[in-house]
PDB file of C-alpha atoms in Angstrom:
ATOM      1  CA  MET U 111     -16.079   5.095  -4.696  1.00  0.00           C
ATOM      2  CA  LYS U 112     -14.370   3.516  -1.402  1.00  0.00           C
ATOM      3  CA  PHE U 113     -11.068   1.814  -1.610  1.00  0.00           C
ATOM      4  CA  VAL U 114      -9.265   0.179   1.353  1.00  0.00           C
ATOM      5  CA  SER U 115      -5.585  -1.181   1.637  1.00  0.00           C
ATOM      6  CA  TRP U 116      -4.079  -3.286   4.515  1.00  0.00           C
ATOM      7  CA  ASN U 117      -0.765  -4.780   4.957  1.00  0.00           C
ATOM      8  CA  VAL U 118      -2.273  -7.943   6.965  1.00  0.00           C
ATOM      9  CA  ASN U 119       1.120  -9.410   7.836  1.00  0.00           C
ATOM     10  CA  GLY U 120      -0.110 -12.948   6.914  1.00  0.00           C
ATOM     11  CA  ILE U 121      -3.805 -13.421   5.659  1.00  0.00           C
ATOM     12  CA  ARG U 122      -4.250 -16.587   7.596  1.00  0.00           C
ATOM     13  CA  ALA U 123      -3.242 -15.050  10.922  1.00  0.00           C
ATOM     14  CA  CYS U 124      -5.487 -11.961  10.270  1.00  0.00           C
ATOM     15  CA  LEU U 125      -8.421 -14.072   9.348  1.00  0.00           C
ATOM     16  CA  SER U 126      -8.381 -15.338  12.921  1.00  0.00           C
ATOM     17  CA  LYS U 127      -8.102 -11.704  14.285  1.00  0.00           C
ATOM     18  CA  GLY U 128     -11.266 -10.690  12.392  1.00  0.00           C
ATOM     19  CA  LEU U 129     -10.351  -9.744   8.777  1.00  0.00           C
ATOM     20  CA  GLU U 130     -13.754 -10.845   7.363  1.00  0.00           C
ATOM     21  CA  ASP U 131     -15.710  -8.544   9.695  1.00  0.00           C
ATOM     22  CA  VAL U 132     -13.280  -5.872   8.757  1.00  0.00           C
ATOM     23  CA  ILE U 133     -14.037  -6.264   5.201  1.00  0.00           C
ATOM     24  CA  LYS U 134     -17.691  -6.387   5.839  1.00  0.00           C
ATOM     25  CA  THR U 135     -17.664  -3.229   8.016  1.00  0.00           C
ATOM     26  CA  LEU U 136     -15.601  -1.063   5.853  1.00  0.00           C
ATOM     27  CA  ASP U 137     -17.892  -2.237   2.782  1.00  0.00           C
ATOM     28  CA  ALA U 138     -15.131  -0.870   0.080  1.00  0.00           C
ATOM     29  CA  ASP U 139     -15.664  -1.144  -3.624  1.00  0.00           C
ATOM     30  CA  ILE U 140     -12.293  -2.435  -3.776  1.00  0.00           C
ATOM     31  CA  PHE U 141     -10.317  -3.976  -0.848  1.00  0.00           C
ATOM     32  CA  CYS U 142      -6.796  -4.840  -1.219  1.00  0.00           C
ATOM     33  CA  LEU U 143      -4.251  -6.658   0.746  1.00  0.00           C
ATOM     34  CA  GLN U 144      -0.369  -6.770   1.131  1.00  0.00           C
ATOM     35  CA  GLU U 145       1.894  -9.446   2.457  1.00  0.00           C
ATOM     36  CA  THR U 146      -0.513 -12.115   2.376  1.00  0.00           C
ATOM     37  CA  LYS U 147       2.132 -14.824   2.891  1.00  0.00           C
ATOM     38  CA  VAL U 148       0.235 -17.485   1.094  1.00  0.00           C
ATOM     39  CA  GLN U 149       0.803 -19.758  -2.090  1.00  0.00           C
ATOM     40  CA  GLN U 150      -2.056 -20.724  -4.389  1.00  0.00           C
ATOM     41  CA  GLY U 151      -4.379 -23.294  -2.549  1.00  0.00           C
ATOM     42  CA  GLN U 152      -3.335 -22.378   0.852  1.00  0.00           C
ATOM     43  CA  THR U 153      -6.446 -20.304   1.529  1.00  0.00           C
ATOM     44  CA  ASP U 154      -9.857 -20.262  -0.326  1.00  0.00           C
ATOM     45  CA  PHE U 155     -11.018 -16.862   1.332  1.00  0.00           C
ATOM     46  CA  LEU U 156     -13.187 -14.852  -0.612  1.00  0.00           C
ATOM     47  CA  PRO U 157     -15.448 -12.081   0.866  1.00  0.00           C
ATOM     48  CA  ASP U 158     -19.001 -12.165   0.133  1.00  0.00           C
ATOM     49  CA  GLY U 159     -20.015 -10.117  -2.974  1.00  0.00           C
ATOM     50  CA  TYR U 160     -16.444  -9.762  -4.283  1.00  0.00           C
ATOM     51  CA  THR U 161     -14.280 -11.425  -7.002  1.00  0.00           C
ATOM     52  CA  GLY U 162     -10.589 -12.112  -5.815  1.00  0.00           C
ATOM     53  CA  TYR U 163      -7.420 -11.747  -7.669  1.00  0.00           C
ATOM     54  CA  TRP U 164      -4.084 -13.098  -6.137  1.00  0.00           C
ATOM     55  CA  ASN U 165      -0.442 -12.582  -7.012  1.00  0.00           C
ATOM     56  CA  TYR U 166       1.745 -14.933  -5.051  1.00  0.00           C
ATOM     57  CA  ALA U 167       5.495 -14.786  -4.355  1.00  0.00           C
ATOM     58  CA  GLU U 168       7.644 -17.710  -5.482  1.00  0.00           C
ATOM     59  CA  LYS U 169       9.197 -17.921  -2.110  1.00  0.00           C
ATOM     60  CA  LYS U 170       6.761 -19.670   0.252  1.00  0.00           C
ATOM     61  CA  GLY U 171       5.507 -17.610   3.171  1.00  0.00           C
ATOM     62  CA  TYR U 172       6.654 -14.246   1.685  1.00  0.00           C
ATOM     63  CA  SER U 173       5.173 -11.145   0.477  1.00  0.00           C
ATOM     64  CA  GLY U 174       2.070 -11.510  -1.853  1.00  0.00           C
ATOM     65  CA  THR U 175      -0.946  -9.260  -2.650  1.00  0.00           C
ATOM     66  CA  ALA U 176      -4.541  -9.743  -3.252  1.00  0.00           C
ATOM     67  CA  VAL U 177      -7.470  -7.528  -4.556  1.00  0.00           C
ATOM     68  CA  PHE U 178     -11.133  -8.133  -3.786  1.00  0.00           C
ATOM     69  CA  ALA U 179     -13.420  -6.033  -6.079  1.00  0.00           C
ATOM     70  CA  LYS U 180     -17.093  -5.814  -6.158  1.00  0.00           C
ATOM     71  CA  LYS U 181     -17.113  -4.912  -9.737  1.00  0.00           C
ATOM     72  CA  GLU U 182     -15.082  -6.990 -12.152  1.00  0.00           C
ATOM     73  CA  PRO U 183     -12.515  -5.037 -14.074  1.00  0.00           C
ATOM     74  CA  ILE U 184     -11.935  -4.699 -17.771  1.00  0.00           C
ATOM     75  CA  SER U 185      -8.694  -6.618 -17.460  1.00  0.00           C
ATOM     76  CA  VAL U 186      -6.227  -7.719 -14.678  1.00  0.00           C
ATOM     77  CA  PHE U 187      -2.188  -7.625 -14.765  1.00  0.00           C
ATOM     78  CA  TYR U 188       0.081  -9.012 -12.509  1.00  0.00           C
ATOM     79  CA  GLY U 189       3.513  -7.573 -12.039  1.00  0.00           C
ATOM     80  CA  MET U 190       5.188  -4.876 -14.144  1.00  0.00           C
ATOM     81  CA  GLY U 191       6.007  -7.237 -17.018  1.00  0.00           C
ATOM     82  CA  ILE U 192       9.662  -7.114 -15.782  1.00  0.00           C
ATOM     83  CA  PRO U 193      10.948 -10.517 -14.626  1.00  0.00           C
ATOM     84  CA  GLU U 194      13.524  -9.364 -12.113  1.00  0.00           C
ATOM     85  CA  HIS U 195      10.596  -7.602 -10.226  1.00  0.00           C
ATOM     86  CA  ASP U 196       7.804 -10.061 -10.804  1.00  0.00           C
ATOM     87  CA  THR U 197       8.905 -12.942  -8.603  1.00  0.00           C
ATOM     88  CA  GLU U 198       7.741 -11.684  -5.225  1.00  0.00           C
ATOM     89  CA  GLY U 199       4.061 -11.223  -5.905  1.00  0.00           C
ATOM     90  CA  ARG U 200       4.103  -7.433  -5.242  1.00  0.00           C
ATOM     91  CA  LEU U 201       1.778  -5.873  -7.884  1.00  0.00           C
ATOM     92  CA  ILE U 202      -1.811  -6.098  -9.287  1.00  0.00           C
ATOM     93  CA  THR U 203      -3.260  -3.774 -11.611  1.00  0.00           C
ATOM     94  CA  LEU U 204      -7.152  -3.784 -12.510  1.00  0.00           C
ATOM     95  CA  GLU U 205      -8.164  -1.618 -15.259  1.00  0.00           C
ATOM     96  CA  TYR U 206     -11.576  -0.125 -15.279  1.00  0.00           C
ATOM     97  CA  GLU U 207     -13.231   2.377 -17.718  1.00  0.00           C
ATOM     98  CA  CYS U 208     -12.240   5.283 -16.149  1.00  0.00           C
ATOM     99  CA  PHE U 209      -9.037   4.491 -14.401  1.00  0.00           C
ATOM    100  CA  TYR U 210      -6.468   2.058 -13.365  1.00  0.00           C
ATOM    101  CA  PHE U 211      -6.085   0.560  -9.844  1.00  0.00           C
ATOM    102  CA  VAL U 212      -2.850  -0.673  -8.737  1.00  0.00           C
ATOM    103  CA  CYS U 213      -2.196  -2.449  -5.341  1.00  0.00           C
ATOM    104  CA  CYS U 214       1.506  -2.517  -4.401  1.00  0.00           C
ATOM    105  CA  TYR U 215       3.594  -3.872  -1.775  1.00  0.00           C
ATOM    106  CA  THR U 216       7.021  -2.227  -2.206  1.00  0.00           C
ATOM    107  CA  PRO U 217      10.170  -4.005  -1.164  1.00  0.00           C
ATOM    108  CA  ASN U 218      11.803  -3.376   2.224  1.00  0.00           C
ATOM    109  CA  ALA U 219      15.321  -1.987   2.099  1.00  0.00           C
ATOM    110  CA  GLN U 220      16.061  -4.099   4.973  1.00  0.00           C
ATOM    111  CA  ASP U 221      18.244  -3.648   8.202  1.00  0.00           C
ATOM    112  CA  GLY U 222      21.522  -1.744   7.281  1.00  0.00           C
ATOM    113  CA  LEU U 223      19.931  -0.961   3.951  1.00  0.00           C
ATOM    114  CA  LYS U 224      21.053  -4.339   2.462  1.00  0.00           C
ATOM    115  CA  ARG U 225      18.590  -4.209  -0.154  1.00  0.00           C
ATOM    116  CA  ILE U 226      18.616  -0.504  -0.998  1.00  0.00           C
ATOM    117  CA  ASP U 227      20.109  -1.118  -4.459  1.00  0.00           C
ATOM    118  CA  TYR U 228      17.484  -3.324  -5.345  1.00  0.00           C
ATOM    119  CA  ARG U 229      14.802  -1.019  -3.924  1.00  0.00           C
ATOM    120  CA  MET U 230      16.285   1.924  -6.022  1.00  0.00           C
ATOM    121  CA  GLU U 231      15.888  -0.296  -9.119  1.00  0.00           C
ATOM    122  CA  TRP U 232      12.300  -1.183  -8.199  1.00  0.00           C
ATOM    123  CA  GLU U 233      11.286   2.418  -7.412  1.00  0.00           C
ATOM    124  CA  ASP U 234      12.574   3.704 -11.020  1.00  0.00           C
ATOM    125  CA  ALA U 235      10.697   0.785 -12.666  1.00  0.00           C
ATOM    126  CA  PHE U 236       7.366   1.277 -10.696  1.00  0.00           C
ATOM    127  CA  ARG U 237       7.421   5.126 -11.277  1.00  0.00           C
ATOM    128  CA  GLU U 238       8.012   4.285 -15.167  1.00  0.00           C
ATOM    129  CA  TYR U 239       5.268   1.639 -14.881  1.00  0.00           C
ATOM    130  CA  LEU U 240       2.721   4.083 -13.250  1.00  0.00           C
ATOM    131  CA  GLY U 241       3.600   6.864 -15.836  1.00  0.00           C
ATOM    132  CA  ARG U 242       2.777   4.441 -18.710  1.00  0.00           C
ATOM    133  CA  LEU U 243      -0.552   3.953 -17.155  1.00  0.00           C
ATOM    134  CA  ASP U 244      -1.236   7.487 -16.481  1.00  0.00           C
ATOM    135  CA  GLU U 245      -0.793   8.155 -20.129  1.00  0.00           C
ATOM    136  CA  THR U 246      -3.827   6.319 -20.957  1.00  0.00           C
ATOM    137  CA  LYS U 247      -6.000   7.060 -18.149  1.00  0.00           C
ATOM    138  CA  PRO U 248      -5.864   8.316 -14.486  1.00  0.00           C
ATOM    139  CA  VAL U 249      -4.248   5.955 -11.773  1.00  0.00           C
ATOM    140  CA  ILE U 250      -5.147   5.220  -8.169  1.00  0.00           C
ATOM    141  CA  PHE U 251      -2.203   3.193  -6.554  1.00  0.00           C
ATOM    142  CA  CYS U 252      -2.141   2.113  -2.953  1.00  0.00           C
ATOM    143  CA  GLY U 253      -0.375  -0.286  -0.380  1.00  0.00           C
ATOM    144  CA  ASP U 254       2.447  -0.523   1.814  1.00  0.00           C
ATOM    145  CA  LEU U 255       5.211   1.671   0.024  1.00  0.00           C
ATOM    146  CA  ASN U 256       7.613   1.250   2.894  1.00  0.00           C
ATOM    147  CA  VAL U 257       8.784   4.811   3.225  1.00  0.00           C
ATOM    148  CA  ALA U 258       7.829   7.665   5.578  1.00  0.00           C
ATOM    149  CA  HIS U 259       7.896  10.435   3.303  1.00  0.00           C
ATOM    150  CA  ASN U 260       8.462  13.385   5.740  1.00  0.00           C
ATOM    151  CA  GLU U 261       9.551  13.918   9.390  1.00  0.00           C
ATOM    152  CA  ILE U 262       5.860  14.349  10.000  1.00  0.00           C
ATOM    153  CA  ASP U 263       5.162  10.991   8.893  1.00  0.00           C
ATOM    154  CA  LEU U 264       6.865   9.159  11.916  1.00  0.00           C
ATOM    155  CA  LYS U 265       7.205   9.685  15.398  1.00  0.00           C
ATOM    156  CA  ASN U 266      11.007   9.735  15.639  1.00  0.00           C
ATOM    157  CA  PRO U 267      12.459  11.094  12.628  1.00  0.00           C
ATOM    158  CA  LYS U 268      15.846  12.126  14.085  1.00  0.00           C
ATOM    159  CA  THR U 269      16.810   8.869  15.514  1.00  0.00           C
ATOM    160  CA  ASN U 270      15.423   7.011  12.397  1.00  0.00           C
ATOM    161  CA  ARG U 271      17.290   9.140   9.678  1.00  0.00           C
ATOM    162  CA  GLY U 272      19.076   6.636   7.345  1.00  0.00           C
ATOM    163  CA  ASN U 273      17.232   3.551   8.590  1.00  0.00           C
ATOM    164  CA  ALA U 274      15.171   1.425   6.116  1.00  0.00           C
ATOM    165  CA  GLY U 275      11.883   3.230   5.327  1.00  0.00           C
ATOM    166  CA  PHE U 276      13.354   6.718   6.237  1.00  0.00           C
ATOM    167  CA  SER U 277      16.548   6.975   4.286  1.00  0.00           C
ATOM    168  CA  ASP U 278      17.218   9.773   2.119  1.00  0.00           C
ATOM    169  CA  GLU U 279      17.402   7.450  -0.874  1.00  0.00           C
ATOM    170  CA  GLU U 280      13.891   6.052  -0.310  1.00  0.00           C
ATOM    171  CA  ARG U 281      12.302   9.445   0.492  1.00  0.00           C
ATOM    172  CA  GLY U 282      13.837  10.923  -2.406  1.00  0.00           C
ATOM    173  CA  LYS U 283      12.388   8.238  -4.944  1.00  0.00           C
ATOM    174  CA  PHE U 284       8.898   8.864  -3.341  1.00  0.00           C
ATOM    175  CA  SER U 285       9.421  12.462  -3.785  1.00  0.00           C
ATOM    176  CA  ALA U 286      10.334  11.825  -7.384  1.00  0.00           C
ATOM    177  CA  LEU U 287       7.284   9.630  -7.885  1.00  0.00           C
ATOM    178  CA  LEU U 288       4.923  12.395  -6.592  1.00  0.00           C
ATOM    179  CA  ALA U 289       6.496  14.919  -8.900  1.00  0.00           C
ATOM    180  CA  SER U 290       5.984  12.828 -11.950  1.00  0.00           C
ATOM    181  CA  GLY U 291       2.339  13.394 -11.481  1.00  0.00           C
ATOM    182  CA  PHE U 292       0.838  11.802  -8.621  1.00  0.00           C
ATOM    183  CA  THR U 293      -0.835  13.060  -5.139  1.00  0.00           C
ATOM    184  CA  ASP U 294      -0.718  11.544  -1.825  1.00  0.00           C
ATOM    185  CA  SER U 295      -4.327  11.621  -0.801  1.00  0.00           C
ATOM    186  CA  PHE U 296      -3.959  11.787   2.966  1.00  0.00           C
ATOM    187  CA  ARG U 297      -1.393  14.768   2.809  1.00  0.00           C
ATOM    188  CA  TYR U 298      -3.543  16.543   0.121  1.00  0.00           C
ATOM    189  CA  LEU U 299      -6.407  16.766   2.706  1.00  0.00           C
ATOM    190  CA  TYR U 300      -4.504  16.784   5.875  1.00  0.00           C
ATOM    191  CA  PRO U 301      -1.101  18.406   5.186  1.00  0.00           C
ATOM    192  CA  ASP U 302      -0.447  19.281   8.705  1.00  0.00           C
ATOM    193  CA  ARG U 303      -1.865  16.412  10.706  1.00  0.00           C
ATOM    194  CA  GLN U 304       0.635  14.843  13.075  1.00  0.00           C
ATOM    195  CA  GLU U 305       0.716  11.537  14.868  1.00  0.00           C
ATOM    196  CA  ALA U 306      -1.289   9.949  11.992  1.00  0.00           C
ATOM    197  CA  TYR U 307       0.367   6.405  11.544  1.00  0.00           C
ATOM    198  CA  SER U 308      -0.309   3.247   9.862  1.00  0.00           C
ATOM    199  CA  TRP U 309       2.477   1.023  11.142  1.00  0.00           C
ATOM    200  CA  TRP U 310       3.654   0.174  14.421  1.00  0.00           C
ATOM    201  CA  SER U 311       6.444  -2.040  15.749  1.00  0.00           C
ATOM    202  CA  TYR U 312       5.330  -4.936  17.803  1.00  0.00           C
ATOM    203  CA  ARG U 313       8.111  -4.090  20.186  1.00  0.00           C
ATOM    204  CA  PHE U 314       8.271  -1.571  23.176  1.00  0.00           C
ATOM    205  CA  LYS U 315       4.442  -1.125  23.274  1.00  0.00           C
ATOM    206  CA  ALA U 316       4.732   1.035  20.143  1.00  0.00           C
ATOM    207  CA  ARG U 317       1.050   0.865  19.345  1.00  0.00           C
ATOM    208  CA  GLU U 318      -0.097   1.623  22.711  1.00  0.00           C
ATOM    209  CA  ARG U 319       2.405   4.573  22.582  1.00  0.00           C
ATOM    210  CA  ASN U 320       1.497   5.512  19.192  1.00  0.00           C
ATOM    211  CA  THR U 321       5.132   5.384  18.332  1.00  0.00           C
ATOM    212  CA  GLY U 322       4.343   4.750  14.696  1.00  0.00           C
ATOM    213  CA  TRP U 323       5.158   5.279  10.875  1.00  0.00           C
ATOM    214  CA  ARG U 324       2.856   6.275   8.041  1.00  0.00           C
ATOM    215  CA  ILE U 325       4.060   4.060   5.260  1.00  0.00           C
ATOM    216  CA  ASP U 326       0.695   2.942   3.885  1.00  0.00           C
ATOM    217  CA  TYR U 327      -0.831   5.355   1.080  1.00  0.00           C
ATOM    218  CA  PHE U 328      -3.421   6.038  -1.312  1.00  0.00           C
ATOM    219  CA  CYS U 329      -2.080   8.013  -4.171  1.00  0.00           C
ATOM    220  CA  VAL U 330      -3.837   9.383  -7.278  1.00  0.00           C
ATOM    221  CA  SER U 331      -3.079  11.007 -10.754  1.00  0.00           C
ATOM    222  CA  ASP U 332      -2.863  14.802 -10.071  1.00  0.00           C
ATOM    223  CA  ARG U 333      -5.669  15.447 -12.543  1.00  0.00           C
ATOM    224  CA  ILE U 334      -8.198  13.759 -10.256  1.00  0.00           C
ATOM    225  CA  LYS U 335      -6.953  14.955  -6.889  1.00  0.00           C
ATOM    226  CA  GLU U 336      -9.943  17.319  -6.714  1.00  0.00           C
ATOM    227  CA  LYS U 337     -12.231  14.348  -6.722  1.00  0.00           C
ATOM    228  CA  ILE U 338     -10.769  12.987  -3.410  1.00  0.00           C
ATOM    229  CA  SER U 339     -13.370  13.416  -0.726  1.00  0.00           C
ATOM    230  CA  GLU U 340     -11.820  11.677   2.312  1.00  0.00           C
ATOM    231  CA  ALA U 341      -8.784   9.775   3.358  1.00  0.00           C
ATOM    232  CA  VAL U 342      -8.820   7.699   6.680  1.00  0.00           C
ATOM    233  CA  ILE U 343      -6.341   5.831   8.581  1.00  0.00           C
ATOM    234  CA  HIS U 344      -8.084   3.338  10.551  1.00  0.00           C
ATOM    235  CA  SER U 345      -5.891   3.147  13.637  1.00  0.00           C
ATOM    236  CA  ASP U 346      -8.648   1.604  15.703  1.00  0.00           C
ATOM    237  CA  ILE U 347      -8.700  -1.554  13.735  1.00  0.00           C
ATOM    238  CA  PHE U 348      -6.221  -4.370  14.858  1.00  0.00           C
ATOM    239  CA  GLY U 349      -5.171  -7.641  13.353  1.00  0.00           C
ATOM    240  CA  SER U 350      -1.821  -6.704  12.054  1.00  0.00           C
ATOM    241  CA  ASP U 351       1.173  -4.616  12.837  1.00  0.00           C
ATOM    242  CA  HIS U 352      -0.359  -2.176  10.119  1.00  0.00           C
ATOM    243  CA  CYS U 353      -3.813  -0.736  10.169  1.00  0.00           C
ATOM    244  CA  PRO U 354      -6.115  -0.262   7.009  1.00  0.00           C
ATOM    245  CA  VAL U 355      -6.145   3.004   5.063  1.00  0.00           C
ATOM    246  CA  GLU U 356      -8.942   4.293   2.948  1.00  0.00           C
ATOM    247  CA  LEU U 357      -9.578   6.542  -0.038  1.00  0.00           C
ATOM    248  CA  ASP U 358     -12.995   7.811  -1.002  1.00  0.00           C
ATOM    249  CA  ILE U 359     -12.937   9.376  -4.482  1.00  0.00           C
ATOM    250  CA  ASP U 360     -15.818  10.594  -6.933  1.00  0.00           C
ATOM    251  CA  ILE U 361     -14.741   8.480  -9.785  1.00  0.00           C
TER     252      ILE U 361
END
């Protein structure tokens, strides 16, 4: 199966920049979006051949996720079932016969780590949530996880140490998540590949210079990691400050 994830930084803007063509071209079994920035009724977009599932933030023009699936799931769940974490439209879970699929848009710790305490609470709750799912069947989760895990995952690690997305706290939580039974699919296949990024600032010609961060992921339960056949960062696809990332897995 092929899965694709993309932080579109506003679905309406991305639609005007070719989102529909990207979905057709990549032809994933499941294509999911983060940071849709819409409320219910603000877009009727649905790619041909897919069923759509949306989780909207209560705050207008903020956050939000969507999943488009060719095969309808057994069940769909929005959020974690924890009220303080379920108002920003950050999580959609699809259950299939052999696995759970989770689309996630992790909260940003913000400049000066203003939201780091909440981020730590989210991380603990998310890890526990995935662990509960994993007890039943394998999990594939993806999205903008708002963290560059290791120095290889961003262009300027020394000058960004301690900044949002590369703080010791956030990196530690991602390490703990992986240690709880999950595998980063890209690093599983390409442990030493450098300058492989999925997000670039709009400032200072960052994308042109490939001054980026790898903060978009596909992770899988350890027990299915051998089934991973490919992990792709589509850095040649534009339309957002992020690019799509892909997982191909025999499941």
